[in-house]
Amino acid sequence: MSKIAAIIGGGVIGGGWAARFLLMGWDVRIFDPDPEAERKISEVLDNARRSLPGLSDLAMPAEGALSFHDALPDTVGDADWIQESVPERLDLKHKIFSDIQAACRVDAVIGSSTSGFKPSELQDGSARPEQIVVTHPFNPVYLLPLVELVPSERTDPSILQSAKEILTSIGMHPLHVRKEIDAHIADRFLEAVWREALWLIKDGIATTEEIDDAIRYGFGLRWAQMGLFETYRIAGGEAGMAHFIEQFGPCLAWPWTKLMDVPELTDDLVKTIADQSDVQSGQHSIRQLEKIRDNNLVAILRALKVQDYGAGALLKAADQARKIMPTDFSDKIVTVARAVPLDWTDYNGHMNEAKYLQAFGDATDFFMELVGCDADYIASGLSYFTAETHIRHIDEVHAGTKIEVKTTCLLGEGKKMHLFHEMMEGDRLLATGEHMMIHVSLETRRACVPSDAVADKLGAIAQAHSSLPRPDGIGAAVGVR
């Protein structure tokens, strides 16, 4: 039997909750008097359906049923989870909780998306205060896993445990905030950064873009994968967290920021931080943590590079600035020259077989650009599609290996382009890739002849390569040896 989630308020956050539950197989019921609620939710769901399934390497659960309701009792009546995401007005939330508890099950979890109110404030005057907890997410809820789960002293332990289990089951990380505090944990960090950013703008020191650049090109990348304290643990070197605090702690007394109410770094506080850091990260040496950090940063930066955004856009622009198109076609053409990145290796410690195809695909893309099938040509509605590929894995390739792909054009006439790629490390042959490409119209998706300019350039290279020795392995098929 399907689990039921009731979403009260279908704005940005409520819509994100609806998408998260729905795509994780829950039936979702939505109550929102906004006449545009259904349209807004459907647009959030479109984004979620496009992005969330790609995070998993397994099939997602069958999508639940989505329904919209005009009456709140019909929405929450038999729901297992009820998520309140109405505007940040305490009187409004109290009214909503009263109406919810008049109609819902006594064992249902009632979570509030509030970013600032404490659970005890939300529970005031409620029929069953033990049923209400703070479950504060981060936008987009369907992608970001963190939920600040904040109970009060009046919260029923069974409700708290149920909330943890449900949130974990839908792919989220419930961060149990053990003491009530305004704005919980994460938003207090955001508020401190936000306040300082406003001062930097007001004082004419930085623009909004410069502030964003300081985050996305620097510490934001480190925080994304190690957070604050593990990042600083590495900064302390082999001497550890206590050394870091000893070295940089005095800076807290300097007038660097507008936020000068800082705790005194007593011996007890330093010991508490160091001990907690040891529990968090002490199983790794500093050198191991550095390797973990570097692996993560490479993966993040390369992902951003694919999207041509943030720090990834810098990497892509740097590559483009270094790209040189050859003009001599009397020999095989070097279409790829690079080091194998850290995220191209598999559980055997050598290059993942999918990355061989990527390297040869990059070689084909370079060759297409060389003959004139570039971004402008493709935008005009013409391109080449791959019809057939054959890859031979000849020798191992490891992270850091400097490889070159040398390309021979075997055929370049009519609608066909036949390429043979050889992946080399110096004189050592690592792999070959043979590719038959067909020129197509992107409008009709059918084969057609290329433009005269592309055909002439391709034909000239094919003619020049016809006198080269034919590489070994052309036309090879899979077989038992």
Coordinates of C-alpha atoms in Angstrom, one line a residue:
M1 CA 0.0 0.0 0.0
S2 CA 1.3 3.4 -1.0
K3 CA 2.5 5.9 1.6
I4 CA 0.7 9.3 1.5
A5 CA 2.3 12.7 1.9
A6 CA 0.1 15.8 2.4
I7 CA 1.7 19.1 1.3
I8 CA 0.2 22.2 2.7
G9 CA 1.3 25.2 0.6
G10 CA 2.5 24.6 -2.9
G11 CA 5.1 27.4 -3.3
V12 CA 8.8 26.8 -4.2
I13 CA 9.5 24.8 -1.1
G14 CA 6.1 23.0 -1.0
G15 CA 6.5 22.1 -4.6
G16 CA 10.0 20.7 -4.0
W17 CA 8.7 18.5 -1.2
A18 CA 5.9 17.3 -3.4
A19 CA 8.4 16.4 -6.1
R20 CA 10.7 14.6 -3.7
F21 CA 7.9 12.5 -2.2
L22 CA 6.2 11.8 -5.6
L23 CA 9.3 10.7 -7.4
M24 CA 10.2 8.4 -4.4
G25 CA 7.0 6.5 -4.9
W26 CA 4.7 8.3 -2.4
D27 CA 1.2 9.4 -3.2
V28 CA 1.1 13.2 -2.8
R29 CA -1.9 15.3 -1.9
I30 CA -1.7 19.1 -2.2
F31 CA -3.7 21.8 -0.5
D32 CA -3.1 25.4 -1.7
P33 CA -5.9 28.0 -2.3
D34 CA -3.7 29.7 -5.0
P35 CA -5.5 29.2 -8.3
E36 CA -2.1 28.9 -10.0
A37 CA -0.9 26.1 -7.6
E38 CA -1.4 23.2 -10.0
R39 CA 0.5 25.0 -12.8
K40 CA 3.4 26.0 -10.5
I41 CA 3.6 22.4 -9.0
S42 CA 3.6 20.9 -12.5
E43 CA 6.5 23.1 -13.6
V44 CA 8.6 22.1 -10.5
L45 CA 7.8 18.5 -11.2
D46 CA 9.0 18.9 -14.8
N47 CA 12.4 20.0 -13.4
A48 CA 12.5 17.3 -10.8
R49 CA 11.6 14.5 -13.3
R50 CA 14.4 15.9 -15.6
S51 CA 17.1 16.0 -12.8
L52 CA 16.4 13.8 -9.8
P53 CA 16.5 10.3 -11.5
G54 CA 20.0 11.0 -12.8
L55 CA 21.3 11.0 -9.3
S56 CA 20.6 7.3 -9.0
D57 CA 22.4 4.4 -10.8
L58 CA 19.3 2.2 -10.2
A59 CA 15.7 2.6 -11.4
M60 CA 13.6 5.0 -9.4
P61 CA 10.5 3.7 -7.6
A62 CA 7.3 3.9 -9.6
E63 CA 6.0 7.5 -9.4
G64 CA 3.2 8.0 -6.9
A65 CA -0.2 9.5 -7.6
L66 CA -0.6 13.3 -7.4
S67 CA -3.9 15.0 -6.5
F68 CA -5.0 18.5 -5.6
H69 CA -7.7 19.2 -2.9
D70 CA -9.9 22.1 -2.1
A71 CA -10.5 21.1 1.5
L72 CA -7.6 20.6 4.0
P73 CA -9.3 17.7 5.9
D74 CA -9.5 15.7 2.6
T75 CA -5.8 16.4 2.1
V76 CA -4.5 15.3 5.5
G77 CA -7.1 12.7 6.6
D78 CA -5.0 9.5 6.2
A79 CA -1.6 11.0 5.4
D80 CA 1.5 9.4 6.9
W81 CA 3.5 12.7 6.5
I82 CA 2.1 16.2 6.5
Q83 CA 4.5 19.0 5.4
E84 CA 3.5 22.6 6.2
S85 CA 5.1 25.2 3.9
V86 CA 3.0 28.3 4.3
P87 CA 4.4 31.8 4.7
E88 CA 6.6 32.6 7.8
R89 CA 3.8 34.0 10.0
L90 CA 3.4 32.3 13.3
D91 CA -0.3 33.1 13.6
L92 CA -1.0 31.6 10.2
K93 CA 1.0 28.5 11.1
H94 CA -0.9 28.1 14.4
K95 CA -4.2 28.2 12.5
I96 CA -3.0 25.7 9.9
F97 CA -1.8 23.3 12.6
S98 CA -5.1 23.5 14.4
D99 CA -7.0 22.6 11.2
I100 CA -4.5 19.8 10.4
Q101 CA -4.7 18.2 13.8
A102 CA -8.5 18.3 13.8
A103 CA -8.5 16.0 10.8
C104 CA -5.2 14.0 10.7
R105 CA -4.0 10.8 12.3
V106 CA -2.4 11.1 15.7
D107 CA 0.6 9.1 14.5
A108 CA 1.3 11.2 11.4
V109 CA 4.4 13.3 11.3
I110 CA 3.6 17.0 11.0
G111 CA 6.7 18.8 9.7
S112 CA 7.2 22.5 9.2
S113 CA 9.5 23.9 6.6
T114 CA 10.1 27.0 8.7
S115 CA 13.5 28.5 8.4
G116 CA 13.4 30.5 11.6
F117 CA 10.8 29.5 14.2
K118 CA 11.6 27.0 16.9
P119 CA 9.4 23.9 17.3
S120 CA 8.2 25.0 20.7
E121 CA 6.9 28.2 19.2
L122 CA 5.1 26.2 16.5
Q123 CA 3.6 23.8 19.1
D124 CA 2.2 26.6 21.3
G125 CA -1.6 26.2 21.7
S126 CA -1.7 23.0 19.5
A127 CA -3.9 20.0 20.4
R128 CA -1.0 17.6 20.2
P129 CA 2.3 19.5 20.5
E130 CA 4.2 16.2 20.6
Q131 CA 3.3 15.6 16.9
I132 CA 4.9 18.7 15.4
V133 CA 8.6 19.1 14.5
V134 CA 10.7 21.4 12.3
T135 CA 11.8 19.8 9.1
H136 CA 13.6 22.6 7.3
P137 CA 14.9 21.7 3.8
F138 CA 17.0 23.5 1.2
N139 CA 15.9 24.5 -2.3
P140 CA 15.7 22.6 -4.5
V141 CA 14.2 20.1 -2.1
Y142 CA 14.1 17.3 -4.7
L143 CA 17.9 17.5 -5.2
L144 CA 19.5 18.8 -1.9
P145 CA 19.5 16.1 0.8
L146 CA 19.8 18.2 4.0
V147 CA 16.8 18.5 6.3
E148 CA 17.2 20.2 9.7
L149 CA 15.1 18.0 12.0
V150 CA 14.4 20.0 15.1
P151 CA 12.2 18.6 18.0
S152 CA 11.4 20.3 21.3
E153 CA 11.3 18.8 24.7
R154 CA 7.6 18.0 24.1
T155 CA 8.2 16.1 20.9
D156 CA 7.1 12.4 21.0
P157 CA 10.3 10.3 20.5
S158 CA 8.3 7.9 18.3
I159 CA 7.4 10.9 16.0
L160 CA 11.1 11.9 15.9
Q161 CA 12.2 8.4 15.0
S162 CA 9.5 8.0 12.4
A163 CA 10.6 11.4 10.8
K164 CA 14.2 10.2 10.7
E165 CA 13.2 6.9 9.0
I166 CA 10.9 8.5 6.4
L167 CA 13.3 11.3 5.5
T168 CA 16.2 8.7 5.1
S169 CA 13.9 6.5 2.9
I170 CA 13.3 9.3 0.4
G171 CA 17.0 10.0 0.1
M172 CA 17.5 12.9 2.5
H173 CA 19.9 13.5 5.4
P174 CA 18.0 14.4 8.6
L175 CA 20.3 16.5 10.7
H176 CA 19.0 16.2 14.2
V177 CA 19.3 19.6 15.9
R178 CA 19.5 18.6 19.5
K179 CA 18.8 22.1 21.0
E180 CA 16.3 24.6 19.8
I181 CA 17.7 27.8 18.5
D182 CA 16.3 30.5 16.2
A183 CA 17.1 29.8 12.5
H184 CA 18.4 26.3 13.5
I185 CA 22.0 25.7 12.2
A186 CA 22.5 26.2 8.5
D187 CA 20.6 29.5 8.1
R188 CA 22.7 31.0 10.9
F189 CA 25.7 30.5 8.8
L190 CA 23.9 31.9 5.7
E191 CA 22.8 34.9 7.7
A192 CA 26.3 35.7 8.9
V193 CA 27.6 35.5 5.3
W194 CA 24.6 37.5 4.0
R195 CA 25.1 40.3 6.6
E196 CA 28.8 40.6 5.7
A197 CA 28.0 40.6 2.0
L198 CA 25.5 43.5 2.5
W199 CA 28.2 45.5 4.3
L200 CA 30.7 44.9 1.5
I201 CA 28.3 46.2 -1.0
K202 CA 27.2 49.1 1.1
D203 CA 30.8 50.2 1.8
G204 CA 31.6 50.0 -2.0
I205 CA 34.1 47.2 -1.5
A206 CA 32.6 44.5 -3.7
T207 CA 29.7 44.0 -6.2
T208 CA 27.2 41.2 -6.0
E209 CA 29.1 39.3 -8.8
E210 CA 32.5 39.8 -7.1
I211 CA 31.0 38.3 -3.8
D212 CA 29.6 35.4 -5.7
D213 CA 32.9 34.8 -7.4
A214 CA 34.7 34.8 -4.1
I215 CA 32.4 31.9 -3.1
R216 CA 32.0 29.8 -6.2
Y217 CA 35.7 30.0 -7.3
G218 CA 37.1 29.4 -3.8
F219 CA 35.8 28.2 -0.5
G220 CA 32.4 27.3 -1.8
L221 CA 34.0 24.4 -3.7
R222 CA 35.7 23.2 -0.6
W223 CA 32.6 23.5 1.6
A224 CA 30.6 21.6 -1.0
Q225 CA 32.4 18.4 -0.2
M226 CA 34.1 18.8 3.2
G227 CA 32.2 21.5 5.0
L228 CA 33.9 23.9 7.4
F229 CA 35.8 21.9 10.1
E230 CA 37.2 19.1 7.9
T231 CA 38.5 21.8 5.5
Y232 CA 40.2 23.6 8.4
R233 CA 41.6 20.3 9.7
I234 CA 43.6 19.9 6.5
A235 CA 44.8 23.5 6.9
G236 CA 46.2 22.6 10.3
G237 CA 48.5 20.1 8.6
E238 CA 49.9 17.1 10.4
A239 CA 49.6 18.9 13.8
G240 CA 45.8 18.8 13.4
M241 CA 42.9 21.0 14.3
A242 CA 44.3 22.3 17.6
H243 CA 47.3 23.7 15.7
F244 CA 45.0 25.3 13.1
I245 CA 43.1 27.1 15.9
E246 CA 46.3 28.1 17.6
Q247 CA 47.6 29.6 14.3
F248 CA 44.5 31.3 13.0
G249 CA 42.3 31.7 16.2
P250 CA 43.7 35.1 17.1
C251 CA 42.2 36.5 13.8
L252 CA 38.8 36.3 15.4
A253 CA 39.7 39.3 17.5
W254 CA 40.8 41.3 14.5
P255 CA 38.3 43.8 13.0
W256 CA 37.9 41.8 9.7
T257 CA 34.2 41.6 9.7
K258 CA 31.2 43.5 11.1
L259 CA 30.3 40.5 13.3
M260 CA 32.6 40.9 16.2
D261 CA 30.7 39.0 19.0
V262 CA 32.9 35.9 19.0
P263 CA 33.5 33.3 21.8
E264 CA 36.7 33.3 23.6
L265 CA 39.0 30.4 22.5
T266 CA 39.5 28.9 25.9
D267 CA 41.4 25.7 26.4
D268 CA 38.2 23.9 26.9
L269 CA 36.6 25.1 23.7
V270 CA 39.8 24.3 21.7
K271 CA 39.8 20.8 23.2
T272 CA 36.1 20.3 22.4
I273 CA 36.7 21.3 18.8
A274 CA 39.8 19.2 18.4
D275 CA 38.2 16.1 20.0
Q276 CA 35.1 16.4 17.8
S277 CA 37.3 16.8 14.7
D278 CA 39.2 13.7 15.7
V279 CA 36.0 11.7 15.9
Q280 CA 34.8 13.2 12.6
S281 CA 38.0 12.7 10.5
G282 CA 40.7 11.1 12.7
Q283 CA 40.4 7.8 10.8
H284 CA 42.2 9.6 7.9
S285 CA 45.8 11.0 7.8
I286 CA 46.2 14.5 6.5
R287 CA 47.7 13.1 3.3
Q288 CA 44.7 10.9 2.9
L289 CA 42.3 13.8 3.5
E290 CA 44.2 15.8 0.9
K291 CA 43.7 13.1 -1.7
I292 CA 40.0 12.8 -0.8
R293 CA 39.7 16.5 -1.1
D294 CA 41.5 16.6 -4.5
N295 CA 39.4 13.7 -5.9
N296 CA 36.2 15.5 -4.9
L297 CA 37.3 18.9 -6.2
V298 CA 38.3 17.4 -9.6
A299 CA 34.9 15.7 -9.9
I300 CA 33.0 18.8 -8.9
L301 CA 35.1 21.1 -11.2
R302 CA 34.8 18.7 -14.1
A303 CA 31.0 18.5 -13.7
L304 CA 30.8 22.3 -13.7
K305 CA 33.0 22.3 -16.8
V306 CA 30.5 20.2 -18.7
Q307 CA 27.8 22.7 -17.7
D308 CA 30.1 25.7 -18.7
Y309 CA 29.2 27.4 -15.4
G310 CA 31.0 28.8 -12.4
A311 CA 34.6 27.6 -12.0
G312 CA 34.0 25.1 -14.7
A313 CA 33.5 27.9 -17.2
L314 CA 37.0 29.1 -16.4
L315 CA 38.4 25.7 -17.1
K316 CA 36.6 25.4 -20.4
A317 CA 37.7 28.9 -21.5
A318 CA 41.3 28.0 -20.6
D319 CA 41.1 24.8 -22.7
Q320 CA 39.6 26.8 -25.6
A321 CA 42.5 29.4 -25.4
R322 CA 45.1 26.6 -25.7
K323 CA 43.4 24.8 -28.6
I324 CA 45.4 24.9 -31.8
M325 CA 43.8 23.5 -35.0
P326 CA 46.4 21.7 -37.2
T327 CA 47.1 22.7 -40.8
D328 CA 49.4 19.9 -41.9
F329 CA 47.5 16.7 -42.8
S330 CA 50.4 14.7 -44.2
D331 CA 50.4 12.4 -41.1
K332 CA 47.9 11.2 -38.6
I333 CA 46.3 14.1 -36.8
V334 CA 46.6 14.5 -33.0
T335 CA 43.0 15.0 -32.0
V336 CA 43.4 14.5 -28.2
A337 CA 46.4 15.3 -26.0
R338 CA 45.6 15.2 -22.3
A339 CA 46.2 13.6 -18.9
V340 CA 43.7 11.0 -17.7
P341 CA 41.7 12.7 -14.9
L342 CA 41.1 11.1 -11.5
D343 CA 37.4 10.5 -12.1
W344 CA 38.1 8.4 -15.2
T345 CA 39.3 5.3 -13.3
D346 CA 37.2 2.3 -12.1
Y347 CA 37.3 -0.2 -9.3
N348 CA 40.2 -2.0 -11.0
G349 CA 42.3 1.1 -10.8
H350 CA 42.5 1.7 -14.5
M351 CA 40.5 3.8 -17.0
N352 CA 36.8 3.0 -17.1
E353 CA 35.7 1.5 -20.4
A354 CA 33.1 4.2 -20.9
K355 CA 35.9 6.8 -20.8
Y356 CA 37.7 5.2 -23.7
L357 CA 34.6 6.0 -25.7
Q358 CA 34.6 9.5 -24.3
A359 CA 38.2 10.0 -25.3
F360 CA 37.5 8.7 -28.8
G361 CA 34.3 10.8 -29.0
D362 CA 36.3 13.9 -28.1
A363 CA 38.7 13.0 -30.9
T364 CA 35.9 12.7 -33.3
D365 CA 34.4 16.1 -32.2
F366 CA 37.9 17.7 -32.7
F367 CA 38.1 16.2 -36.2
M368 CA 34.5 17.4 -37.0
E369 CA 35.5 20.9 -36.0
L370 CA 38.6 20.6 -38.1
V371 CA 36.7 19.9 -41.3
G372 CA 34.2 22.7 -40.6
C373 CA 31.4 20.9 -38.7
D374 CA 31.6 23.3 -35.8
A375 CA 29.1 24.9 -33.6
D376 CA 27.9 27.3 -36.3
Y377 CA 27.5 24.5 -38.8
I378 CA 25.5 22.4 -36.4
A379 CA 23.4 25.5 -35.5
S380 CA 22.6 25.7 -39.3
G381 CA 20.9 22.3 -39.0
L382 CA 23.6 19.9 -40.3
S383 CA 25.9 17.5 -38.4
Y384 CA 27.4 14.0 -38.3
F385 CA 25.9 11.1 -36.4
T386 CA 27.8 8.0 -35.3
A387 CA 26.5 4.9 -37.1
E388 CA 28.9 2.3 -35.8
T389 CA 31.8 2.1 -33.3
H390 CA 34.3 -0.6 -32.5
I391 CA 36.8 -0.2 -29.6
R392 CA 39.8 -2.4 -28.8
H393 CA 41.3 -2.3 -25.3
I394 CA 44.9 -3.2 -25.7
D395 CA 46.8 -2.0 -22.6
E396 CA 46.0 -0.5 -19.2
V397 CA 45.6 3.2 -18.7
H398 CA 45.8 4.8 -15.3
A399 CA 44.9 8.2 -13.8
G400 CA 47.6 10.7 -14.7
T401 CA 48.7 8.9 -17.8
K402 CA 49.5 11.4 -20.6
I403 CA 47.7 10.2 -23.7
E404 CA 47.5 11.2 -27.3
V405 CA 44.8 10.1 -29.8
K406 CA 46.1 10.0 -33.4
T407 CA 43.4 10.0 -36.0
T408 CA 43.5 8.6 -39.6
C409 CA 40.7 9.5 -41.9
L410 CA 40.0 6.3 -43.9
L411 CA 37.1 7.7 -45.9
G412 CA 35.6 11.1 -46.5
E413 CA 33.2 11.2 -49.4
G414 CA 29.5 11.6 -49.9
K415 CA 27.6 11.2 -46.7
K416 CA 30.2 9.0 -45.0
M417 CA 33.1 9.8 -42.7
H418 CA 35.2 6.8 -41.5
L419 CA 37.8 7.5 -38.8
F420 CA 40.3 5.3 -37.0
H421 CA 41.7 6.6 -33.7
E422 CA 44.8 5.2 -31.9
M423 CA 45.3 6.0 -28.2
M424 CA 48.9 6.2 -27.4
E425 CA 51.2 6.9 -24.4
G426 CA 54.4 7.7 -26.2
D427 CA 55.1 4.7 -28.5
R428 CA 52.8 2.4 -26.4
L429 CA 49.5 1.6 -28.1
L430 CA 46.7 1.6 -25.5
A431 CA 43.5 1.3 -27.4
T432 CA 41.9 1.9 -30.9
G433 CA 38.5 3.2 -31.8
E434 CA 37.0 2.9 -35.3
H435 CA 34.0 5.0 -36.1
M436 CA 31.6 5.3 -39.1
M437 CA 29.9 8.6 -39.2
I438 CA 26.9 9.6 -41.4
H439 CA 26.1 13.2 -42.3
V440 CA 22.5 14.2 -41.5
S441 CA 20.0 16.9 -41.5
L442 CA 19.0 17.8 -38.0
E443 CA 15.6 19.0 -39.3
T444 CA 14.7 15.7 -41.0
R445 CA 17.0 13.4 -39.0
R446 CA 17.9 11.7 -42.3
A447 CA 21.2 11.3 -44.1
C448 CA 22.2 14.0 -46.5
V449 CA 25.3 15.3 -48.2
P450 CA 27.5 17.9 -46.4
S451 CA 28.1 21.4 -47.5
D452 CA 30.7 21.9 -50.2
A453 CA 33.1 23.5 -47.7
V454 CA 32.9 20.5 -45.3
A455 CA 33.0 18.0 -48.2
D456 CA 36.1 19.6 -49.7
K457 CA 38.0 19.8 -46.4
L458 CA 37.1 16.2 -45.5
G459 CA 38.0 14.9 -48.9
A460 CA 41.4 16.7 -48.9
I461 CA 42.3 15.1 -45.5
A462 CA 41.1 11.7 -46.6
Q463 CA 43.2 12.0 -49.8
A464 CA 46.3 13.0 -47.8
H465 CA 45.8 10.0 -45.5
S466 CA 45.2 7.5 -48.3
S467 CA 49.0 7.2 -48.7
L468 CA 49.7 6.5 -45.0
P469 CA 50.2 2.9 -43.9
R470 CA 46.9 1.4 -42.8
P471 CA 46.7 1.0 -39.0
D472 CA 46.5 -2.4 -37.6
G473 CA 43.0 -3.4 -36.5
I474 CA 40.9 -1.7 -39.1
G475 CA 37.7 -3.7 -39.6
A476 CA 38.3 -5.9 -36.6
A477 CA 35.4 -7.7 -35.0
V478 CA 34.9 -9.2 -31.6
G479 CA 36.1 -12.8 -31.6
V480 CA 37.7 -15.5 -29.5
R481 CA 41.5 -15.4 -29.5

